[in-house]
């Protein structure tokens, strides 16, 4: 495997800052040079999380620039396009045509989809760690109404199952684009249109192949409906309740409940949302000792288990018996127990597991960070330490890669990947408190 001489903490921190500075546009951090030249929703938010203990202002700027892409209906897009080299990435602004939609911001081009709603959790971390309390309080007051609008959008337009969970309407919305949990719902789609190949970049290896046509078809169908909520409800052929998306949403609702008093608002509605989402997760997605993906278009619950199935562990009030069952699976040979470098994105024993294909096996810094936080909120300090230490081992050995082989730790995908660098800064702070 590719390996680097031992890098001490101070040098690793300097390298992480260098990556973030190189990927900084002046108001936002792009995920990586080359293939990802725009601002991505959860990438930027992980960057803000990584900066929370280090630079309140820059973390705030990162979130504010993302929220500048928020639509009037509350939707926070999964990509905010940089005007420079706009069409280098496919699908670019000319495909999404957001500016033609009355609800979209007109000063900036965006995609028409969203990504996991991590922003309130990031804001809470900024608030909690900020040395300059006035700056942090001002940031909370500014962002709070935008986050309330985002959560309202999810609770209304995206409650396609009618039971309090948010549905995603495209695999790109999960952030885990090629996960095997989308195979069955995608295979059920009618395939139309020409296949496309993504423009170059270092990430050609292990990226989605056969799925690309349905990916584009789905995006175009939603666009051609005029991004219409009624179309999503009645006609759109992909609608799925994802435990990671909803687990992150729940954790963000808990964060909004704590931030509400800072913004002079009532925490009650956020607490009610937490209860509603938890009930939905337990009643609709729990089966055979794990949370699973539910296909609302007829496919039922997914059989394959992925790292996304652990998302509801982010809920600090998840019942203890469920926590124990989930952690048992996470630590077993299905996931961490048989991986040299946790956490594989798909369970190792599944036939779909592939150690080198993007979201079908490799370990990722962002999901490790989320699970480390989950371990911390449930007072599982040993698990949290293992997750932190193995993630630092990955980046020390292979650099700030997009993802990593779970057996030998070699790097995969883009180099100088922003969330790998930013979350390293957080992990280097080496505390397990939450
Ligand atoms: C599509 C930017 C994004 C991440 C996703 C990752 C990948 C895009 C792509 O890159 O998705 O949104 O082009 O494959 O799967 O998690 O946000 O880093």
PDB file of N, CA and C in Angstrom, residues 4 26 61 105 190 205 215 225 318 355 374:
ATOM      1  N   UNK A   4       3.285   6.665   4.029  1.00  0.00           N
ATOM      2  CA  UNK A   4       4.155   7.813   4.218  1.00  0.00           C
ATOM      3  C   UNK A   4       4.937   7.620   5.503  1.00  0.00           C
ATOM      4  N   UNK A  26     -12.411  31.613  -0.909  1.00  0.00           N
ATOM      5  CA  UNK A  26     -12.585  32.959  -0.373  1.00  0.00           C
ATOM      6  C   UNK A  26     -13.851  33.027   0.455  1.00  0.00           C
ATOM      7  N   UNK A  61     -18.506  31.434   8.002  1.00  0.00           N
ATOM      8  CA  UNK A  61     -18.537  31.852   6.590  1.00  0.00           C
ATOM      9  C   UNK A  61     -18.879  30.668   5.693  1.00  0.00           C
ATOM     10  N   UNK A 105     -32.554  30.756  -5.518  1.00  0.00           N
ATOM     11  CA  UNK A 105     -31.890  32.065  -5.484  1.00  0.00           C
ATOM     12  C   UNK A 105     -31.423  32.435  -6.892  1.00  0.00           C
ATOM     13  N   UNK A 190     -37.483   2.511 -15.064  1.00  0.00           N
ATOM     14  CA  UNK A 190     -37.339   2.376 -16.514  1.00  0.00           C
ATOM     15  C   UNK A 190     -36.066   3.090 -16.952  1.00  0.00           C
ATOM     16  N   UNK A 205     -11.385   5.576 -10.699  1.00  0.00           N
ATOM     17  CA  UNK A 205     -11.400   4.250 -10.114  1.00  0.00           C
ATOM     18  C   UNK A 205     -12.567   4.082  -9.156  1.00  0.00           C
ATOM     19  N   UNK A 215     -29.295   7.699 -12.753  1.00  0.00           N
ATOM     20  CA  UNK A 215     -29.015   8.865 -11.914  1.00  0.00           C
ATOM     21  C   UNK A 215     -29.420  10.149 -12.647  1.00  0.00           C
ATOM     22  N   UNK A 225     -40.307  18.397 -14.002  1.00  0.00           N
ATOM     23  CA  UNK A 225     -41.593  18.608 -13.316  1.00  0.00           C
ATOM     24  C   UNK A 225     -41.676  20.043 -12.784  1.00  0.00           C
ATOM     25  N   UNK A 318     -31.692   7.465  21.944  1.00  0.00           N
ATOM     26  CA  UNK A 318     -32.112   6.179  21.374  1.00  0.00           C
ATOM     27  C   UNK A 318     -32.133   5.145  22.506  1.00  0.00           C
ATOM     28  N   UNK A 355     -14.236  -3.801  -1.937  1.00  0.00           N
ATOM     29  CA  UNK A 355     -13.311  -2.993  -1.123  1.00  0.00           C
ATOM     30  C   UNK A 355     -12.848  -1.728  -1.834  1.00  0.00           C
ATOM     31  N   UNK A 374     -21.409   9.436  17.591  1.00  0.00           N
ATOM     32  CA  UNK A 374     -22.482   8.601  18.126  1.00  0.00           C
ATOM     33  C   UNK A 374     -21.980   7.828  19.344  1.00  0.00           C
TER      34      UNK A 374
END
